[in-house]
Tab-separated table of C-alpha atoms and ligand atoms in Angstrom:
chain	number	residue	atom	x	y	z
A	1	UNK	CA	2.754	-14.074	28.120
A	2	UNK	CA	1.455	-13.450	24.760
A	3	UNK	CA	4.059	-11.373	22.649
A	4	UNK	CA	2.483	-7.812	21.622
A	5	UNK	CA	1.717	-7.394	18.279
A	6	UNK	CA	1.376	-3.461	18.540
A	7	UNK	CA	3.157	-1.649	15.988
A	8	UNK	CA	5.338	0.220	18.508
A	9	UNK	CA	6.861	-3.195	19.615
A	10	UNK	CA	6.904	-5.134	16.481
A	11	UNK	CA	8.779	-2.307	14.337
A	12	UNK	CA	11.925	-1.799	16.396
A	13	UNK	CA	12.386	-5.400	17.847
A	14	UNK	CA	15.721	-6.864	16.704
A	15	UNK	CA	15.792	-9.931	14.733
A	16	UNK	CA	17.189	-12.518	16.972
A	17	UNK	CA	19.876	-15.043	15.319
A	18	UNK	CA	22.012	-16.387	17.990
A	19	UNK	CA	25.818	-17.597	17.576
A	20	UNK	CA	27.173	-18.433	20.696
A	21	UNK	CA	25.760	-16.444	23.645
A	22	UNK	CA	25.653	-13.420	21.635
A	23	UNK	CA	23.358	-12.272	18.754
A	24	UNK	CA	24.051	-9.168	16.227
A	25	UNK	CA	21.500	-6.377	17.070
A	26	UNK	CA	21.414	-5.356	13.621
A	27	UNK	CA	20.159	-7.796	11.322
A	28	UNK	CA	22.543	-9.403	8.771
A	29	UNK	CA	22.635	-8.994	5.155
A	30	UNK	CA	22.618	-12.505	3.571
A	31	UNK	CA	23.369	-11.777	0.143
A	32	UNK	CA	24.185	-15.221	-1.042
A	33	UNK	CA	22.050	-16.844	-3.933
A	34	UNK	CA	22.585	-20.388	-3.066
A	35	UNK	CA	23.068	-22.558	0.023
A	36	UNK	CA	25.268	-25.706	0.145
A	37	UNK	CA	23.301	-28.891	0.911
A	38	UNK	CA	24.909	-31.841	2.773
A	39	UNK	CA	23.608	-34.734	0.820
A	40	UNK	CA	20.952	-35.698	-1.798
A	41	UNK	CA	18.371	-36.722	0.825
A	42	UNK	CA	18.628	-33.312	2.501
A	43	UNK	CA	18.117	-31.306	-0.798
A	44	UNK	CA	14.931	-33.268	-1.760
A	45	UNK	CA	13.362	-32.609	1.420
A	46	UNK	CA	14.364	-28.852	1.320
A	47	UNK	CA	13.286	-28.520	-2.229
A	48	UNK	CA	10.033	-30.721	-1.610
A	49	UNK	CA	8.972	-28.430	1.492
A	50	UNK	CA	9.210	-31.356	3.961
A	51	UNK	CA	12.067	-29.511	5.833
A	52	UNK	CA	12.369	-25.915	6.647
A	53	UNK	CA	15.824	-24.249	5.218
A	54	UNK	CA	17.032	-22.515	2.227
A	55	UNK	CA	18.579	-23.464	-1.208
A	56	UNK	CA	18.281	-21.215	-3.780
A	57	UNK	CA	17.325	-17.198	-3.277
A	58	UNK	CA	14.888	-17.195	-5.761
A	59	UNK	CA	12.816	-19.551	-3.727
A	60	UNK	CA	13.321	-17.562	-0.510
A	61	UNK	CA	15.876	-16.134	1.834
A	62	UNK	CA	16.559	-14.871	5.238
A	63	UNK	CA	16.322	-11.363	4.874
A	64	UNK	CA	12.849	-11.664	2.757
A	65	UNK	CA	11.488	-13.902	5.723
A	66	UNK	CA	12.539	-11.634	8.340
A	67	UNK	CA	10.782	-8.948	6.642
A	68	UNK	CA	7.616	-10.898	6.034
A	69	UNK	CA	7.508	-12.140	9.561
A	70	UNK	CA	7.424	-8.548	10.898
A	71	UNK	CA	4.591	-7.458	8.297
A	72	UNK	CA	2.621	-10.499	9.138
A	73	UNK	CA	2.668	-9.791	12.724
A	74	UNK	CA	1.729	-5.930	12.008
A	75	UNK	CA	-1.305	-7.174	9.898
A	76	UNK	CA	-2.008	-10.163	12.236
A	77	UNK	CA	-1.945	-12.658	9.224
A	78	UNK	CA	-0.757	-16.219	9.345
A	79	UNK	CA	1.323	-15.956	6.150
A	80	UNK	CA	2.715	-13.659	3.819
A	81	UNK	CA	5.304	-13.107	1.248
A	82	UNK	CA	7.759	-10.222	0.255
A	83	UNK	CA	7.792	-9.619	-3.553
A	84	UNK	CA	10.124	-7.558	-5.918
A	85	UNK	CA	7.592	-4.694	-5.849
A	86	UNK	CA	4.176	-3.737	-5.097
A	87	UNK	CA	2.890	-4.684	-8.585
A	88	UNK	CA	4.809	-8.088	-7.962
A	89	UNK	CA	2.451	-8.790	-5.070
A	90	UNK	CA	-0.539	-7.579	-7.158
A	91	UNK	CA	0.392	-10.049	-10.139
A	92	UNK	CA	1.196	-12.635	-7.638
A	93	UNK	CA	-2.189	-12.377	-6.270
A	94	UNK	CA	-3.797	-12.358	-9.511
A	95	UNK	CA	-2.130	-15.576	-10.736
A	96	UNK	CA	-2.445	-17.352	-7.629
A	97	UNK	CA	-6.074	-16.428	-6.927
A	98	UNK	CA	-7.814	-16.373	-10.339
A	99	UNK	CA	-7.766	-18.692	-13.396
A	100	UNK	CA	-8.708	-17.538	-17.037
A	101	UNK	CA	-12.261	-17.699	-17.151
A	102	UNK	CA	-12.753	-16.350	-13.493
A	103	UNK	CA	-14.614	-12.981	-12.921
A	104	UNK	CA	-12.814	-10.284	-10.906
A	105	UNK	CA	-14.412	-7.028	-9.959
A	106	UNK	CA	-11.870	-3.989	-9.624
A	107	UNK	CA	-12.547	-0.622	-7.640
A	108	UNK	CA	-12.491	1.985	-9.893
A	109	UNK	CA	-10.296	4.124	-7.718
A	110	UNK	CA	-7.175	1.951	-7.615
A	111	UNK	CA	-3.784	2.794	-8.473
A	112	UNK	CA	-3.160	3.716	-12.383
A	113	UNK	CA	-0.897	0.480	-12.735
A	114	UNK	CA	-3.050	-1.840	-10.746
A	115	UNK	CA	-5.929	-0.905	-13.283
A	116	UNK	CA	-3.279	-1.839	-16.125
A	117	UNK	CA	-2.357	-4.966	-14.372
A	118	UNK	CA	-5.662	-6.470	-13.169
A	119	UNK	CA	-7.991	-4.925	-15.802
A	120	UNK	CA	-6.247	-4.844	-18.935
A	121	UNK	CA	-3.606	-7.610	-18.579
A	122	UNK	CA	-6.077	-9.454	-16.703
A	123	UNK	CA	-8.378	-9.320	-19.664
A	124	UNK	CA	-5.528	-10.491	-22.010
A	125	UNK	CA	-4.782	-13.177	-19.642
A	126	UNK	CA	-8.429	-14.401	-19.861
A	127	UNK	CA	-10.028	-13.052	-16.685
A	128	UNK	CA	-13.354	-11.409	-16.906
A	129	UNK	CA	-12.654	-8.105	-15.331
A	130	UNK	CA	-15.283	-5.350	-14.204
A	131	UNK	CA	-14.696	-1.875	-12.676
A	132	UNK	CA	-17.255	-0.730	-9.894
A	133	UNK	CA	-17.412	2.491	-7.694
A	134	UNK	CA	-16.784	0.850	-4.015
A	135	UNK	CA	-17.877	4.035	-2.203
A	136	UNK	CA	-21.725	3.219	-3.205
A	137	UNK	CA	-23.559	0.031	-2.413
A	138	UNK	CA	-26.459	0.856	-4.811
A	139	UNK	CA	-25.005	-1.537	-7.327
A	140	UNK	CA	-23.900	-4.279	-4.982
A	141	UNK	CA	-26.659	-6.708	-5.713
A	142	UNK	CA	-26.263	-6.665	-9.245
A	143	UNK	CA	-22.296	-7.231	-8.700
A	144	UNK	CA	-22.514	-10.282	-6.744
A	145	UNK	CA	-25.577	-11.627	-8.655
A	146	UNK	CA	-23.072	-13.834	-10.518
A	147	UNK	CA	-19.939	-15.496	-8.988
A	148	UNK	CA	-16.854	-13.404	-8.071
A	149	UNK	CA	-13.510	-14.977	-7.695
A	150	UNK	CA	-11.646	-11.960	-6.263
A	151	UNK	CA	-12.685	-8.332	-5.374
A	152	UNK	CA	-9.934	-5.648	-5.375
A	153	UNK	CA	-10.067	-2.552	-2.920
A	154	UNK	CA	-7.839	0.119	-1.692
A	155	UNK	CA	-7.998	1.280	1.888
A	156	UNK	CA	-7.710	5.035	0.981
A	157	UNK	CA	-7.719	5.895	-2.756
A	158	UNK	CA	-5.718	8.042	-4.879
A	159	UNK	CA	-6.105	11.042	-5.041
A	160	UNK	CA	-9.486	11.931	-3.352
A	161	UNK	CA	-8.944	9.441	-0.372
A	162	UNK	CA	-11.921	7.613	-0.537
A	163	UNK	CA	-12.743	4.815	1.743
A	164	UNK	CA	-14.614	1.717	1.115
A	165	UNK	CA	-16.699	-0.004	3.641
A	166	UNK	CA	-14.444	-2.864	3.806
A	167	UNK	CA	-16.331	-5.158	6.223
A	168	UNK	CA	-19.588	-4.904	3.896
A	169	UNK	CA	-17.827	-5.778	0.661
A	170	UNK	CA	-16.101	-8.859	2.229
A	171	UNK	CA	-19.910	-9.998	3.533
A	172	UNK	CA	-20.805	-9.661	-0.160
A	173	UNK	CA	-17.872	-11.197	-2.184
A	174	UNK	CA	-17.889	-13.868	0.748
A	175	UNK	CA	-21.435	-14.568	-0.025
A	176	UNK	CA	-20.837	-15.937	-3.523
A	177	UNK	CA	-17.499	-17.631	-2.654
A	178	UNK	CA	-15.130	-14.903	-3.629
A	179	UNK	CA	-12.398	-13.520	-1.678
A	180	UNK	CA	-11.585	-9.865	-1.128
A	181	UNK	CA	-8.024	-8.238	-1.442
A	182	UNK	CA	-7.003	-4.798	-0.163
A	183	UNK	CA	-4.240	-2.658	-1.358
A	184	UNK	CA	-3.438	-0.909	2.183
A	185	UNK	CA	-0.297	1.085	0.947
A	186	UNK	CA	-1.837	4.682	1.516
A	187	UNK	CA	-2.748	3.402	5.010
A	188	UNK	CA	-0.209	1.009	6.439
A	189	UNK	CA	-0.728	-1.579	9.001
A	190	UNK	CA	-0.320	1.298	11.574
A	191	UNK	CA	-3.643	3.009	10.661
A	192	UNK	CA	-5.460	-0.028	9.249
A	193	UNK	CA	-5.355	-3.769	9.221
A	194	UNK	CA	-7.868	-5.116	6.626
A	195	UNK	CA	-7.793	-8.529	7.539
A	196	UNK	CA	-9.436	-7.825	10.836
A	197	UNK	CA	-12.310	-6.136	8.764
A	198	UNK	CA	-12.814	-9.475	6.622
A	199	UNK	CA	-10.191	-9.142	3.693
A	200	UNK	CA	-8.716	-12.435	2.894
A	201	UNK	CA	-5.606	-10.845	1.304
A	202	UNK	CA	-3.622	-7.702	1.902
A	203	UNK	CA	-1.097	-5.943	-0.282
A	204	UNK	CA	1.410	-3.483	0.564
A	205	UNK	CA	3.680	-1.446	-1.519
A	206	UNK	CA	6.602	-1.344	0.837
A	207	UNK	CA	8.292	1.413	-1.802
A	208	UNK	CA	6.073	4.222	-0.118
A	209	UNK	CA	5.545	4.675	3.828
A	210	UNK	CA	6.688	1.120	5.227
A	211	UNK	CA	10.211	1.823	3.945
A	212	UNK	CA	9.838	5.400	3.855
A	213	UNK	CA	13.306	6.333	2.839
A	214	UNK	CA	12.913	6.855	-0.876
A	215	UNK	CA	15.447	3.839	-1.377
A	216	UNK	CA	13.628	0.606	-1.862
A	217	UNK	CA	11.023	-1.027	-4.260
A	218	UNK	CA	9.511	-4.033	-2.627
A	219	UNK	CA	6.071	-5.300	-2.029
A	220	UNK	CA	3.939	-7.738	0.376
A	221	UNK	CA	1.209	-9.956	0.257
A	222	UNK	CA	-0.214	-11.440	3.281
A	223	UNK	CA	-3.554	-13.349	4.046
A	224	UNK	CA	-4.837	-16.527	5.837
A	225	UNK	CA	-2.920	-19.575	5.384
A	226	UNK	CA	-5.265	-21.492	3.148
A	227	UNK	CA	-4.988	-18.379	0.603
A	228	UNK	CA	-1.380	-19.045	0.524
A	229	UNK	CA	-0.817	-22.585	-0.617
A	230	UNK	CA	0.312	-21.929	-4.168
A	231	UNK	CA	1.492	-18.284	-4.023
A	232	UNK	CA	5.062	-18.752	-2.411
A	233	UNK	CA	5.527	-21.682	-5.212
A	234	UNK	CA	4.281	-19.211	-7.884
A	235	UNK	CA	6.310	-16.109	-6.642
A	236	UNK	CA	9.610	-18.208	-7.371
A	237	UNK	CA	8.285	-19.775	-10.694
A	238	UNK	CA	7.066	-16.160	-11.973
A	239	UNK	CA	10.668	-14.748	-10.744
A	240	UNK	CA	9.016	-12.164	-8.365
A	241	UNK	CA	11.404	-12.712	-5.400
A	242	UNK	CA	12.829	-9.364	-3.549
A	243	UNK	CA	16.398	-8.787	-3.341
A	244	UNK	CA	18.214	-9.314	0.163
A	245	UNK	CA	19.477	-5.814	-0.109
A	246	UNK	CA	16.240	-4.031	-0.491
A	247	UNK	CA	14.843	-6.202	2.486
A	248	UNK	CA	17.633	-5.205	4.580
A	249	UNK	CA	16.951	-1.582	4.022
A	250	UNK	CA	13.235	-1.977	4.315
A	251	UNK	CA	13.655	-3.704	7.601
A	252	UNK	CA	15.836	-0.714	8.802
A	253	UNK	CA	13.337	1.604	7.256
A	254	UNK	CA	10.362	-0.059	8.965
A	255	UNK	CA	11.721	0.160	12.812
A	256	UNK	CA	10.459	3.772	12.891
A	257	UNK	CA	7.314	2.954	11.035
A	258	UNK	CA	4.974	3.842	13.563
A	259	UNK	CA	6.561	7.142	14.714
A	260	UNK	CA	6.769	8.228	10.941
A	261	UNK	CA	3.113	7.551	10.402
A	262	UNK	CA	1.894	9.253	13.412
A	263	UNK	CA	4.044	12.342	13.036
A	264	UNK	CA	2.739	12.376	9.392
A	265	UNK	CA	-0.841	12.034	9.876
A	266	UNK	CA	-0.621	14.731	12.694
A	267	UNK	CA	1.075	16.963	10.332
A	268	UNK	CA	-1.582	16.211	7.547
A	269	UNK	CA	-4.449	16.873	9.848
A	270	UNK	CA	-3.228	20.234	10.860
A	271	UNK	CA	-2.163	21.228	7.397
A	272	UNK	CA	-5.638	20.232	5.844
A	273	UNK	CA	-7.194	22.236	8.754
A	274	UNK	CA	-5.390	24.973	7.421
A	275	UNK	CA	-5.780	24.645	3.905
A	276	UNK	CA	-9.732	24.812	4.139
A	277	UNK	CA	-9.491	28.385	5.217
A	278	UNK	CA	-7.143	29.424	2.460
A	279	UNK	CA	-8.476	32.005	-0.257
A	280	UNK	CA	-6.602	30.327	-3.006
A	281	UNK	CA	-7.838	26.658	-2.412
A	282	UNK	CA	-11.066	25.619	-3.795
A	283	UNK	CA	-11.545	22.247	-2.191
A	284	UNK	CA	-9.434	20.021	0.305
A	285	UNK	CA	-10.015	16.267	0.524
A	286	UNK	CA	-8.858	14.560	3.862
A	287	UNK	CA	-10.728	11.870	5.665
A	288	UNK	CA	-9.741	13.400	9.152
A	289	UNK	CA	-12.091	16.442	8.083
A	290	UNK	CA	-15.833	16.277	9.257
A	291	UNK	CA	-16.946	17.306	5.517
A	292	UNK	CA	-15.036	14.452	3.869
A	293	UNK	CA	-17.655	12.132	2.406
A	294	UNK	CA	-16.066	9.074	4.342
A	295	UNK	CA	-15.245	10.695	7.547
A	296	UNK	CA	-17.447	8.367	9.581
A	297	UNK	CA	-15.816	5.109	8.039
A	298	UNK	CA	-12.461	6.677	8.550
A	299	UNK	CA	-13.207	6.982	12.258
A	300	UNK	CA	-14.592	3.298	12.275
A	301	UNK	CA	-11.640	1.683	9.927
A	302	UNK	CA	-8.703	3.701	10.870
A	303	UNK	CA	-7.070	3.603	14.135
A	304	UNK	CA	-7.774	7.424	15.169
A	305	UNK	CA	-5.427	9.008	12.500
A	306	UNK	CA	-6.255	9.841	9.128
A	307	UNK	CA	-3.130	9.254	7.106
A	308	UNK	CA	-0.281	11.552	5.611
A	309	UNK	CA	-1.781	12.176	2.316
A	310	UNK	CA	-3.838	15.556	1.628
A	311	UNK	CA	-5.387	16.491	-1.498
A	312	UNK	CA	-6.465	19.985	-2.469
A	313	UNK	CA	-7.606	21.675	-5.686
A	314	UNK	CA	-6.389	25.275	-6.581
A	315	UNK	CA	-8.351	27.916	-7.992
A	316	UNK	CA	-6.898	28.772	-11.317
A	317	UNK	CA	-6.360	25.176	-12.642
A	318	UNK	CA	-3.229	23.668	-14.420
A	319	UNK	CA	-1.409	26.983	-14.714
A	320	UNK	CA	-1.748	27.703	-10.779
A	321	UNK	CA	-0.649	24.309	-10.099
A	322	UNK	CA	2.446	24.706	-12.204
A	323	UNK	CA	3.331	27.903	-10.468
A	324	UNK	CA	2.791	26.443	-7.075
A	325	UNK	CA	4.961	23.477	-7.840
A	326	UNK	CA	7.880	25.524	-9.451
A	327	UNK	CA	7.940	28.205	-6.482
A	328	UNK	CA	7.452	25.066	-3.681
A	329	UNK	CA	10.130	23.128	-5.451
A	330	UNK	CA	13.009	24.399	-3.290
A	331	UNK	CA	11.726	22.923	0.088
A	332	UNK	CA	8.583	20.764	-1.172
A	333	UNK	CA	10.067	18.672	-4.090
A	334	UNK	CA	7.760	17.411	-6.710
A	335	UNK	CA	7.797	13.777	-6.969
A	336	UNK	CA	5.289	11.291	-8.041
A	337	UNK	CA	5.582	9.137	-5.300
A	338	UNK	CA	4.403	9.461	-1.537
A	339	UNK	CA	5.327	8.215	2.081
A	340	UNK	CA	8.779	9.654	1.891
A	341	UNK	CA	10.359	11.255	5.208
A	342	UNK	CA	10.255	14.535	3.624
A	343	UNK	CA	7.220	16.174	2.399
A	344	UNK	CA	6.563	15.897	-1.257
A	345	UNK	CA	3.915	17.395	-3.906
A	346	UNK	CA	2.543	15.367	-6.757
A	347	UNK	CA	0.458	16.474	-9.537
A	348	UNK	CA	-1.878	13.545	-10.571
A	349	UNK	CA	-2.969	15.079	-13.936
A	350	UNK	CA	0.288	14.867	-15.243
A	351	UNK	CA	1.783	11.883	-13.328
A	352	UNK	CA	-0.231	9.046	-11.861
A	353	UNK	CA	-3.290	9.865	-13.728
A	354	UNK	CA	-1.871	10.912	-16.988
A	355	UNK	CA	-3.100	7.559	-18.763
A	356	UNK	CA	-6.634	8.184	-18.301
A	357	UNK	CA	-9.128	10.091	-20.530
A	358	UNK	CA	-10.361	13.706	-19.804
A	359	UNK	CA	-13.831	12.150	-18.719
A	360	UNK	CA	-12.142	9.330	-16.487
A	361	UNK	CA	-10.192	11.945	-14.673
A	362	UNK	CA	-13.398	14.205	-14.240
A	363	UNK	CA	-15.147	11.123	-12.974
A	364	UNK	CA	-12.565	10.691	-10.284
A	365	UNK	CA	-12.350	14.446	-9.412
A	366	UNK	CA	-8.858	15.035	-10.672
A	367	UNK	CA	-8.367	18.303	-12.567
A	368	UNK	CA	-5.276	20.485	-13.783
A	369	UNK	CA	-5.543	22.209	-10.296
A	370	UNK	CA	-5.449	19.209	-8.373
A	371	UNK	CA	-2.296	18.515	-5.979
A	372	UNK	CA	-1.590	15.735	-3.976
A	373	UNK	CA	0.591	16.544	-0.657
A	374	UNK	CA	2.250	13.768	1.029
A	375	UNK	CA	3.612	15.001	4.206
A	376	UNK	CA	6.610	13.926	5.807
A	377	UNK	CA	8.064	14.226	9.301
A	378	UNK	CA	9.233	17.829	9.329
A	379	UNK	CA	7.334	20.224	11.781
A	380	UNK	CA	4.093	21.113	10.806
A	381	UNK	CA	5.223	24.650	10.733
A	382	UNK	CA	7.984	23.925	8.185
A	383	UNK	CA	5.413	22.438	5.811
A	384	UNK	CA	2.931	25.342	6.373
A	385	UNK	CA	5.303	28.269	5.805
A	386	UNK	CA	6.703	26.527	2.857
A	387	UNK	CA	3.153	26.085	1.053
A	388	UNK	CA	2.019	29.442	2.375
A	389	UNK	CA	4.826	31.203	0.301
A	390	UNK	CA	4.219	28.825	-2.659
A	391	UNK	CA	0.459	29.988	-2.451
A	392	UNK	CA	1.204	33.390	-2.511
A	393	UNK	CA	3.053	33.176	-5.625
A	394	UNK	CA	0.023	31.462	-7.256
B	401	LIG	C1	3.162	2.628	-5.440
B	401	LIG	C2	1.715	1.739	-5.436
B	401	LIG	C3	1.601	0.404	-5.805
B	401	LIG	C4	2.744	-0.167	-6.625
B	401	LIG	O1	3.704	-0.269	-5.676
B	401	LIG	P1	5.300	-0.465	-6.161
B	401	LIG	O2	6.281	-0.975	-5.139
B	401	LIG	O3	5.601	0.872	-7.103
B	401	LIG	O4	5.396	-1.695	-7.303
B	401	LIG	C5	0.536	-0.095	-5.757
B	401	LIG	N1	-0.229	0.251	-5.100
B	401	LIG	C6	-0.604	1.525	-4.520
B	401	LIG	C7	-1.751	2.238	-3.725
B	401	LIG	C8	0.739	2.476	-4.779
B	401	LIG	O5	0.679	3.622	-3.949
């Protein structure tokens, strides 16, 4: 019988390592930086990749491999690697997929640090980098009129939660011999598996929902086998290997990923519907609401849930946002991250989007009154009453 690859079955399943007739139900933490080899020929084979096994932690270690195996199963991709951070996964994608002189297209909606890495560092490194709006196909023909090596999208953008038509962009970029990379951090494989929509490579920051417990920085890069020939080697060469302890924690956090994503998404939908009717709120962005510009795409690409993030704009700009955050702080902490078990608030203008110019922020729809709510797994009543009292003080 084929093994199930449903998140419900993959996430909680123990790592099976038999020593005698029993095996430890909890994964071991294998912290060793080096393994002993029996003889030079074996060392040669192991280091040359002719034989599977561990030698030096920077090249690979069991905790990272167990975590990568689960992530590959969740994304239904053949190959994948865990990295020291989400940014390390993106850097690994850049150096393994492109060479100086190559042209790469980057969604204008990507995470701020991703923009710095791929656009500015990429340029410094000799790539021809170009930004585009992935929510419009109007310029598509111009974009692919010349060869593209790599196109980079995010499933759900920060903070307006825009969704690109992944399969359409995959078709377009494949038509000119390029590859599509999708950063799926806001969605997780529970909501979306970009490889099934044609993406060649998928990135996750495990620091957010996948670990979920605010105590790990890790990333993942996955894809089809042939896209991975050089990536594993380069991860070791550039020194982007993940620590065993972080991998051990993330395996533990991931055991409940599917339940957390389901609960947080239910909370987000309920809160979004309530916020729409609130008199202090100017607008609400949530792909599960029928008025969201990408609601139809969300229904097609996401698996029936719309994620844990709700973005809203207060009447009254930054002073109103400051009051809301101060009053809410007791029950809804202001944290410039997302995907934790507890509900948190963020303020894009002063955190994730502070490096952009006013005009760039305006183009993305980020103002002083924009609040990004990351729903946790408390009851929806708790979140609503905490927000309600904070809004009353605005
Ligand atoms: C946080 C984040 C990253 C970077 O991940 P780190 O683990 O913090 O390095 C990349 N992309 C998105 C969408 C993120 O939210």
